[in-house]
Short mmCIF file of C-alpha atoms in Angstrom, two decimals:
data_model
loop_
_atom_site.label_atom_id
_atom_site.label_comp_id
_atom_site.label_asym_id
_atom_site.label_seq_id
_atom_site.Cartn_x
_atom_site.Cartn_y
_atom_site.Cartn_z
CA MET B 1 -27.91 11.00 -17.54
CA GLU B 2 -30.98 12.46 -15.64
CA LYS B 3 -30.49 11.15 -12.26
CA LYS B 4 -27.28 10.70 -10.45
CA ILE B 5 -26.04 7.54 -9.02
CA LYS B 6 -26.07 7.63 -5.30
CA ILE B 7 -22.96 6.10 -4.02
CA ILE B 8 -21.72 5.89 -0.33
CA GLU B 9 -18.07 5.51 0.46
CA CYS B 10 -17.71 4.05 3.87
CA ALA B 11 -15.18 2.80 6.35
CA ASP B 12 -14.94 2.13 10.05
CA GLN B 13 -13.51 5.55 10.63
CA LEU B 14 -12.13 8.58 8.97
CA GLY B 15 -8.79 8.91 10.31
CA LEU B 16 -5.26 9.33 8.70
CA GLY B 17 -4.77 5.60 7.76
CA GLY B 18 -4.24 4.38 4.32
CA THR B 19 -7.55 3.02 4.18
CA GLU B 20 -9.34 6.19 4.78
CA TYR B 21 -6.85 8.10 2.39
CA ALA B 22 -8.00 5.71 -0.31
CA LEU B 23 -11.87 6.47 0.49
CA GLN B 24 -10.74 10.33 0.21
CA LEU B 25 -9.28 9.82 -3.11
CA TYR B 26 -12.46 7.91 -4.39
CA CYS B 27 -14.52 10.82 -3.05
CA LYS B 28 -12.33 13.34 -4.83
CA TYR B 29 -12.30 11.64 -8.36
CA LEU B 30 -15.65 10.23 -8.58
CA ASP B 31 -17.34 12.10 -11.60
CA LYS B 32 -19.81 14.47 -9.75
CA GLU B 33 -21.98 14.79 -12.75
CA LYS B 34 -22.68 11.05 -12.69
CA PHE B 35 -22.32 10.27 -8.82
CA ASP B 36 -23.81 11.89 -5.70
CA VAL B 37 -21.25 10.87 -3.32
CA THR B 38 -21.50 10.68 0.61
CA ALA B 39 -18.79 9.69 2.84
CA VAL B 40 -19.45 7.66 6.03
CA GLY B 41 -17.59 7.00 9.00
CA LEU B 42 -19.52 3.88 10.39
CA TYR B 43 -18.01 3.95 14.04
CA LYS B 44 -16.24 7.26 14.41
CA GLY B 45 -14.93 10.27 12.45
CA GLY B 46 -11.44 11.54 12.56
CA GLU B 47 -8.87 13.99 11.00
CA ARG B 48 -10.01 12.97 7.48
CA GLU B 49 -13.69 14.35 7.94
CA GLN B 50 -12.60 17.84 7.31
CA LEU B 51 -10.39 17.03 4.44
CA ILE B 52 -13.09 15.23 2.55
CA LYS B 53 -15.74 17.96 3.45
CA GLY B 54 -13.13 20.31 1.74
CA LEU B 55 -13.81 18.39 -1.38
CA GLY B 56 -17.38 19.49 -1.29
CA ILE B 57 -18.44 15.94 -0.04
CA LYS B 58 -21.30 15.38 2.31
CA VAL B 59 -19.68 13.57 5.51
CA VAL B 60 -21.79 11.54 7.94
CA VAL B 61 -20.27 9.87 11.10
CA LEU B 62 -22.89 7.40 12.56
CA ASN B 63 -20.78 6.50 15.92
CA GLY B 64 -22.26 2.89 15.27
CA ASP B 65 -25.91 4.02 15.10
CA PHE B 66 -27.31 1.55 12.73
CA ASN B 67 -30.90 2.86 12.85
CA GLU B 68 -29.35 6.04 11.28
CA PHE B 69 -27.46 3.94 8.90
CA GLU B 70 -30.56 2.28 7.57
CA LYS B 71 -32.16 5.77 7.00
CA ILE B 72 -29.12 6.95 4.97
CA ILE B 73 -28.94 3.78 2.92
CA GLU B 74 -32.44 3.93 1.69
CA GLY B 75 -32.32 4.87 -2.00
CA THR B 76 -28.72 4.15 -2.25
CA ASP B 77 -27.59 2.73 -5.69
CA VAL B 78 -24.08 1.62 -4.53
CA PHE B 79 -22.47 0.81 -1.48
CA HIS B 80 -18.83 1.16 -1.38
CA TRP B 81 -17.19 -0.34 1.61
CA HIS B 82 -13.57 -0.05 2.58
CA GLY B 83 -12.74 -2.93 4.94
CA TYR B 84 -10.38 -5.72 5.63
CA GLY B 85 -12.35 -8.75 4.57
CA GLN B 86 -14.03 -9.74 7.66
CA VAL B 87 -17.79 -9.46 7.66
CA ASP B 88 -19.12 -6.85 9.98
CA GLU B 89 -22.34 -8.60 10.70
CA LYS B 90 -24.20 -5.30 12.18
CA LEU B 91 -23.47 -3.55 8.93
CA PHE B 92 -24.41 -6.55 6.48
CA ALA B 93 -27.50 -7.25 8.41
CA SER B 94 -28.71 -3.56 7.93
CA LEU B 95 -27.62 -3.70 4.21
CA ASN B 96 -29.66 -7.00 3.86
CA LYS B 97 -32.83 -5.12 4.91
CA ASN B 98 -32.50 -2.52 2.07
CA LYS B 99 -29.77 -3.77 -0.43
CA PRO B 100 -28.60 -1.27 -2.62
CA ARG B 101 -28.39 -2.17 -6.21
CA LEU B 102 -24.42 -2.85 -5.96
CA ILE B 103 -22.38 -3.58 -2.93
CA ILE B 104 -18.73 -3.26 -3.56
CA GLN B 105 -15.84 -4.18 -1.17
CA THR B 106 -12.21 -2.76 -1.28
CA ASN B 107 -10.65 -5.47 0.49
CA VAL B 108 -7.53 -4.15 2.02
CA PHE B 109 -6.02 -7.24 3.76
CA GLY B 110 -7.62 -10.08 1.65
CA HIS B 111 -9.33 -11.68 4.58
CA PHE B 112 -12.41 -13.76 4.16
CA GLU B 113 -15.29 -15.13 6.17
CA LYS B 114 -17.62 -18.05 5.25
CA SER B 115 -20.53 -15.97 5.99
CA PRO B 116 -23.92 -15.89 4.04
CA PHE B 117 -23.54 -12.03 4.32
CA TYR B 118 -20.69 -12.53 1.75
CA ASP B 119 -23.20 -13.22 -0.81
CA LEU B 120 -24.34 -9.67 -0.50
CA ILE B 121 -21.14 -8.55 -1.95
CA ASP B 122 -21.40 -8.12 -5.71
CA PHE B 123 -17.60 -7.28 -6.23
CA ASP B 124 -14.76 -8.06 -3.81
CA LEU B 125 -12.01 -5.75 -5.07
CA TYR B 126 -8.39 -6.81 -3.77
CA ILE B 127 -5.74 -3.82 -3.67
CA SER B 128 -3.04 -6.22 -5.07
CA LYS B 129 -2.59 -9.03 -7.19
CA MET B 130 -0.49 -10.85 -4.40
CA ILE B 131 -3.38 -11.02 -1.85
CA LEU B 132 -5.79 -12.30 -4.39
CA VAL B 133 -3.65 -15.12 -5.57
CA ARG B 134 -2.98 -15.88 -1.69
CA ARG B 135 -6.81 -15.68 -1.05
CA MET B 136 -7.64 -17.98 -3.83
CA ALA B 137 -4.99 -20.49 -2.91
CA LEU B 138 -5.96 -20.53 0.93
CA ASP B 139 -9.78 -21.09 -0.25
CA GLY B 140 -8.91 -23.90 -2.58
CA SER B 141 -11.76 -25.41 -4.62
CA TYR B 142 -14.14 -23.61 -2.20
CA ALA B 143 -13.00 -20.19 -4.15
CA GLU B 144 -14.04 -21.46 -7.66
CA GLN B 145 -17.54 -20.12 -7.02
CA PHE B 146 -16.14 -16.47 -6.43
CA VAL B 147 -14.03 -16.28 -9.62
CA GLY B 148 -16.39 -13.60 -11.19
CA LYS B 149 -16.74 -11.65 -7.80
CA ARG B 150 -13.03 -11.38 -6.97
CA LYS B 151 -10.91 -9.01 -8.76
CA VAL B 152 -7.96 -6.74 -8.45
CA LEU B 153 -8.30 -3.02 -8.31
CA PRO B 154 -5.05 -1.30 -6.92
CA TYR B 155 -5.17 1.60 -4.31
CA PRO B 156 -5.27 4.85 -6.09
CA VAL B 157 -1.93 6.95 -5.94
CA ASP B 158 -2.57 10.61 -6.30
CA ILE B 159 0.32 11.34 -8.39
CA ASP B 160 -0.87 14.34 -10.20
CA PHE B 161 -1.29 16.13 -6.81
CA LEU B 162 2.41 15.01 -5.69
CA LYS B 163 3.74 16.08 -8.99
CA ASP B 164 1.97 19.58 -8.91
CA GLU B 165 4.35 22.56 -8.69
CA ASN B 166 3.02 23.84 -5.65
CA ILE B 167 3.34 20.51 -3.69
CA GLU B 168 6.67 18.69 -5.01
CA PRO B 169 9.46 20.45 -3.65
CA PRO B 170 11.79 22.13 -5.99
CA LEU B 171 15.55 20.99 -6.37
CA ALA B 172 16.75 24.05 -4.34
CA ASP B 173 14.75 23.12 -1.36
CA VAL B 174 15.96 19.69 -1.49
CA GLU B 175 19.59 20.79 -1.71
CA GLN B 176 18.94 23.14 1.28
CA PHE B 177 17.62 20.18 3.30
CA LYS B 178 20.61 18.16 2.39
CA ILE B 179 23.12 20.86 3.46
CA LYS B 180 21.32 21.25 6.69
CA HIS B 181 21.60 17.59 7.53
CA ASN B 182 25.01 17.24 6.34
CA ILE B 183 24.21 14.73 3.50
CA ASN B 184 24.65 16.97 0.33
CA ASP B 185 27.98 14.94 -0.55
CA CYS B 186 26.79 11.53 0.57
CA PHE B 187 24.95 8.68 -1.10
CA VAL B 188 21.62 8.64 0.73
CA VAL B 189 19.67 5.54 1.37
CA GLY B 190 16.34 6.13 3.26
CA ARG B 191 13.04 4.84 4.74
CA VAL B 192 9.73 6.59 5.60
CA GLY B 193 7.14 4.86 7.73
CA ARG B 194 5.34 4.79 10.89
CA ALA B 195 7.34 4.42 14.12
CA ASP B 196 6.34 0.84 14.42
CA ASP B 197 8.40 -2.21 15.12
CA HIS B 198 5.51 -4.45 13.82
CA LYS B 199 5.96 -3.02 10.52
CA PHE B 200 9.87 -2.27 10.29
CA ASP B 201 12.04 -5.19 9.55
CA MET B 202 15.41 -4.74 11.31
CA ILE B 203 16.94 -6.38 8.26
CA THR B 204 16.81 -2.58 6.89
CA LEU B 205 19.50 -1.42 9.22
CA THR B 206 21.50 -4.59 9.10
CA ALA B 207 21.74 -4.42 5.40
CA PHE B 208 22.64 -0.79 5.51
CA ALA B 209 25.57 -1.46 7.91
CA GLU B 210 26.59 -4.17 5.28
CA TYR B 211 26.48 -1.51 2.62
CA LEU B 212 29.02 0.69 4.54
CA ASN B 213 31.44 -1.71 3.70
CA TYR B 214 30.99 -0.85 0.00
CA ASN B 215 30.71 2.98 0.91
CA ASN B 216 31.51 4.34 4.24
CA ASN B 217 30.40 7.69 3.24
CA ALA B 218 26.69 6.74 2.95
CA LYS B 219 23.94 8.00 5.26
CA PHE B 220 20.77 6.48 6.09
CA LEU B 221 17.79 8.78 6.35
CA LEU B 222 15.40 7.09 8.94
CA VAL B 223 11.99 8.78 9.22
CA GLY B 224 9.92 7.15 12.14
CA ALA B 225 12.23 5.59 14.65
CA THR B 226 11.49 3.34 17.77
CA LYS B 227 13.48 2.65 20.85
CA ARG B 228 14.24 -0.83 19.37
CA MET B 229 15.34 0.52 16.12
CA LEU B 230 17.66 2.87 18.00
CA ALA B 231 19.19 0.34 20.11
CA LEU B 232 20.01 -1.66 16.96
CA ILE B 233 21.71 1.38 15.41
CA LYS B 234 23.84 1.59 18.30
CA LYS B 235 24.65 -2.15 18.34
CA LEU B 236 25.62 -1.92 14.77
CA LYS B 237 27.75 1.03 15.69
CA ILE B 238 26.55 3.12 12.76
CA THR B 239 25.04 6.02 14.83
CA ASN B 240 27.17 8.62 13.05
CA SER B 241 25.87 7.26 9.53
CA VAL B 242 21.99 7.62 10.45
CA ILE B 243 19.97 10.74 10.42
CA ILE B 244 16.68 10.37 12.38
CA LEU B 245 13.74 12.35 11.71
CA ASP B 246 10.19 12.67 13.02
CA ASN B 247 7.13 11.76 10.59
CA THR B 248 5.33 14.71 9.12
CA THR B 249 1.75 15.29 8.09
CA HIS B 250 2.97 18.03 5.84
CA MET B 251 3.13 16.65 2.29
CA LYS B 252 5.91 19.08 0.91
CA GLN B 253 8.18 18.08 3.83
CA LEU B 254 7.45 14.63 3.35
CA LEU B 255 8.32 14.74 -0.54
CA THR B 256 11.44 16.48 0.35
CA TYR B 257 12.58 13.56 2.50
CA TYR B 258 11.95 11.35 -0.43
CA LYS B 259 13.77 13.46 -2.91
CA ALA B 260 16.92 13.70 -0.69
CA MET B 261 17.37 9.89 -1.05
CA ASP B 262 19.23 8.01 -3.88
CA VAL B 263 17.65 4.89 -2.80
CA PHE B 264 14.38 4.03 -0.87
CA LEU B 265 14.96 0.99 1.07
CA ALA B 266 11.58 -0.78 1.92
CA ALA B 267 11.66 -3.88 4.18
CA SER B 268 8.42 -4.62 6.13
CA ASN B 269 8.35 -7.09 8.84
CA ILE B 270 4.85 -8.11 7.63
CA GLY B 271 5.21 -7.30 4.17
CA GLU B 272 2.96 -5.10 2.14
CA SER B 273 -0.63 -5.64 1.16
CA PHE B 274 0.00 -2.53 -1.33
CA GLY B 275 2.93 -0.30 -0.36
CA MET B 276 2.01 3.32 -0.39
CA VAL B 277 5.18 4.59 0.75
CA MET B 278 7.09 2.79 -2.01
CA ALA B 279 4.65 4.20 -4.50
CA GLU B 280 5.28 7.89 -3.08
CA ALA B 281 8.88 7.29 -3.26
CA MET B 282 8.48 6.19 -6.91
CA SER B 283 6.44 9.39 -7.83
CA MET B 284 9.37 11.38 -6.85
CA GLY B 285 11.65 9.32 -9.19
CA VAL B 286 13.39 7.56 -6.42
CA PRO B 287 14.59 3.79 -7.39
CA VAL B 288 13.26 1.41 -4.59
CA VAL B 289 15.05 -1.63 -3.34
CA THR B 290 12.91 -4.07 -1.38
CA ILE B 291 12.73 -7.54 -0.28
CA SER B 292 10.43 -10.58 -1.49
CA THR B 293 8.37 -11.97 1.68
CA PRO B 294 6.16 -14.88 0.07
CA ALA B 295 5.30 -16.32 3.45
CA LYS B 296 3.71 -12.79 4.27
CA ASP B 297 2.07 -9.99 2.40
CA ASN B 298 3.99 -9.60 -0.66
CA ALA B 299 2.66 -6.87 -2.82
CA GLN B 300 5.82 -4.95 -2.97
CA VAL B 301 7.02 -7.35 -5.84
CA GLU B 302 4.31 -5.97 -7.82
CA VAL B 303 4.92 -2.31 -7.02
CA VAL B 304 8.72 -2.66 -7.87
CA ASP B 305 9.59 -4.18 -11.13
CA ASN B 306 12.82 -6.00 -10.51
CA GLY B 307 15.55 -4.66 -12.83
CA ASP B 308 13.27 -1.90 -14.26
CA THR B 309 12.06 0.41 -11.27
CA GLY B 310 14.63 -0.73 -8.65
CA PHE B 311 15.61 -4.22 -7.36
CA VAL B 312 13.63 -6.89 -5.29
CA THR B 313 16.00 -9.19 -3.45
CA TYR B 314 16.13 -11.89 -0.98
CA ARG B 315 15.71 -11.09 2.79
CA LEU B 316 19.45 -11.46 3.21
CA LYS B 317 21.66 -8.53 4.19
CA GLU B 318 24.20 -9.42 1.54
CA THR B 319 21.92 -9.34 -1.45
CA ILE B 320 20.31 -5.87 -0.27
CA ALA B 321 23.53 -4.35 0.21
CA ALA B 322 24.48 -5.51 -3.09
CA ALA B 323 21.61 -4.13 -4.66
CA ILE B 324 22.04 -0.83 -3.14
CA ASN B 325 25.57 -0.72 -4.40
CA GLN B 326 24.42 -1.74 -7.84
CA ILE B 327 22.43 1.61 -7.91
CA CYS B 328 25.17 3.55 -6.30
CA CYS B 329 27.86 2.45 -8.76
CA ASN B 330 25.68 3.02 -11.88
CA PRO B 331 24.15 6.47 -11.73
CA GLU B 332 22.68 5.98 -15.44
CA GLN B 333 20.82 3.09 -14.38
CA ALA B 334 19.65 4.86 -11.35
CA LYS B 335 18.28 7.63 -13.46
CA LEU B 336 16.55 5.16 -15.73
CA PHE B 337 15.04 3.45 -12.77
CA GLY B 338 13.69 6.74 -11.54
CA LYS B 339 12.23 7.58 -14.82
CA ASN B 340 10.53 4.18 -15.16
CA SER B 341 9.34 4.45 -11.63
CA ILE B 342 7.21 7.75 -12.52
CA GLN B 343 6.07 5.90 -15.62
CA LYS B 344 4.87 2.94 -13.70
CA ILE B 345 2.87 4.94 -11.07
CA TYR B 346 1.22 6.83 -13.83
CA ARG B 347 0.47 3.66 -15.86
CA SER B 348 -0.71 1.34 -13.08
CA TYR B 349 -1.84 3.28 -10.03
CA ARG B 350 -3.01 6.86 -11.09
CA ALA B 351 -5.76 7.87 -8.95
CA GLN B 352 -8.05 9.29 -11.59
CA ASP B 353 -7.65 5.88 -13.71
CA ILE B 354 -8.40 3.67 -10.72
CA VAL B 355 -11.45 5.57 -9.76
CA HIS B 356 -12.50 5.66 -13.38
CA SER B 357 -12.16 1.96 -13.47
CA LEU B 358 -14.44 1.60 -10.68
CA GLU B 359 -16.95 3.98 -12.39
CA GLN B 360 -16.91 1.68 -15.54
CA LEU B 361 -17.49 -1.43 -13.38
CA ILE B 362 -20.59 0.20 -11.58
CA LEU B 363 -21.99 1.71 -14.94
CA LYS B 364 -21.78 -1.52 -16.78
CA ASN B 365 -23.42 -3.53 -14.15
CA LEU B 366 -26.22 -0.77 -13.88
CA GLY B 367 -26.75 -1.06 -17.34
CA ILE B 368 -25.86 2.66 -18.08
CA GLU B 369 -23.60 3.53 -21.28
CA PHE B 370 -20.29 4.80 -20.69
CA LYS B 371 -17.09 6.14 -22.71
CA ASP B 372 -14.30 3.86 -22.59
CA ALA B 373 -11.40 5.00 -20.50
CA PRO B 374 -8.12 3.09 -18.94
CA TYR B 375 -9.52 0.20 -17.24
CA LEU B 376 -7.40 -1.05 -14.44
CA ILE B 377 -9.40 -3.76 -12.89
CA VAL B 378 -7.88 -7.48 -13.14
CA ASN B 379 -9.79 -10.54 -13.32
CA TRP B 380 -8.71 -13.60 -11.50
CA ASP B 381 -7.00 -16.22 -13.94
CA ASN B 382 -3.85 -18.39 -14.44
CA ASP B 383 -1.83 -15.65 -15.96
CA LEU B 384 -2.27 -13.34 -12.92
CA LYS B 385 -1.19 -16.42 -10.71
CA ALA B 386 1.82 -17.13 -13.01
CA ASP B 387 2.92 -13.45 -13.15
CA TYR B 388 2.95 -13.43 -9.25
CA LYS B 389 5.06 -16.58 -9.14
CA ASN B 390 7.55 -15.34 -11.68
CA ARG B 391 7.89 -12.09 -9.66
CA CYS B 392 8.70 -14.11 -6.39
CA SER B 393 11.47 -15.99 -8.30
CA ASN B 394 13.01 -13.33 -10.34
CA LEU B 395 15.06 -11.69 -7.65
CA PHE B 396 18.34 -9.74 -7.57
CA GLY B 397 21.35 -11.61 -6.33
CA GLN B 398 22.59 -15.18 -5.82
CA PRO B 399 22.70 -16.12 -2.24
CA ASN B 400 25.38 -18.56 -1.22
CA LEU B 401 24.55 -21.90 0.40
CA ILE B 402 24.17 -20.36 3.87
CA GLY B 403 21.96 -17.64 2.40
CA LYS B 404 19.65 -20.20 0.71
CA ILE B 405 19.11 -22.08 3.92
CA LYS B 406 18.27 -18.63 5.58
CA VAL B 407 15.82 -17.81 2.82
CA ARG B 408 14.12 -21.39 3.08
CA TYR B 409 13.83 -20.91 6.97
CA TYR B 410 12.28 -17.37 6.54
CA GLN B 411 9.46 -19.00 4.40
CA THR B 412 8.67 -21.69 6.91
CA PHE B 413 5.77 -21.87 9.57
CA ALA B 414 8.67 -22.26 12.35
CA TYR B 415 9.95 -18.76 11.47
CA LYS B 416 6.56 -17.22 11.60
CA VAL B 417 6.07 -18.95 15.09
CA HIS B 418 9.37 -17.62 16.20
CA ASN B 419 8.83 -14.25 14.96
CA LYS B 420 5.43 -14.09 16.79
CA LEU B 421 6.70 -15.29 19.97
CA PHE B 422 9.63 -12.93 19.85
CA SER B 423 7.30 -10.16 19.08
CA ILE B 424 5.06 -10.98 22.21
CA ILE B 425 8.13 -11.57 24.58
CA ARG B 426 9.53 -8.06 23.37
CA LYS B 427 5.89 -6.34 24.23
CA MET B 428 6.05 -7.96 27.71
CA TRP B 429 9.57 -6.81 28.23
#
């Protein structure tokens, strides 16, 4: 190839969020012999600027200067936009003036606006099957015209980096950590996430309290706590069973948290559009117990294969506790779950394979020959829809009559309204 393909990796900002992390991984793994890569922060920069520059990638922060953006976009072959699905009219008006050969959107939250600018996007890539299934259902017959445009390409997980001997903590370090926190002789359930009530489902703590009825020697490792979480811990009278730690940007320390856990308990109040923390825990060989949230984002049912890498349960404290106990009482099964989890991340989300899949999509559509490699882009079809439906119904545990009523209620519009109002009242309080 005589001339490199000029590609711009662009997001609103270059902070420490998951969207920007994915952008960084695309910058890291795009083939530099084929691609000339530039990272752009459209409105502001952030902590990830230096991390991307450290990869030898040119970084431009525009601070909303669209005149400068139009200069940068000249001669660009591929514009890769990392966004939430809403159309930024200033951005796409600028792109319309001097359209690159390909415009690709990584659609983080699966939103969509009926804007004429949407026609400029050649490929709308959703980061999980779940959000594409939901998007197509919401758009109804209108979505039929977008079947060729909308595809699934999951978020990249940098498992080779996480498993590097200089990054993954050795067993001795994990044991020292467990001794320090007096959890070396305990069954450890854990959660890692932002200290954010919007993201954290309190069923996590309620279910752990229920699990203590099975095993009163268990501990909960809570990384990222809020006042509301602490208040519930006190109300449930499980203070002595909970170890509270602050979040960290130090990857080796974060991986130590994961490896100290026997089970990662993932229950989000809003569900997951992908579920990076689950993927990180699985990279460390930790079985995951999560809940299905079909009325909300629900990509966790894709990341976790029920009965193979962990358990997906109903949003009921009884079934969650039973799933945790199943893993605790069956160490060989837990070991197999851990092994399968690592294999799942390598097979489905390995960063190099995700990025190479994007490369193949680009090269094919630019009419450039390429070597076949793992191709992880999934097209929209009825099989994808059926797989998601099956995952929503294939859950661990059998709720009783009251449990079934609760599950039905959690899926209703009334529950969503109740949850929203409760959230507003809590913020006002």
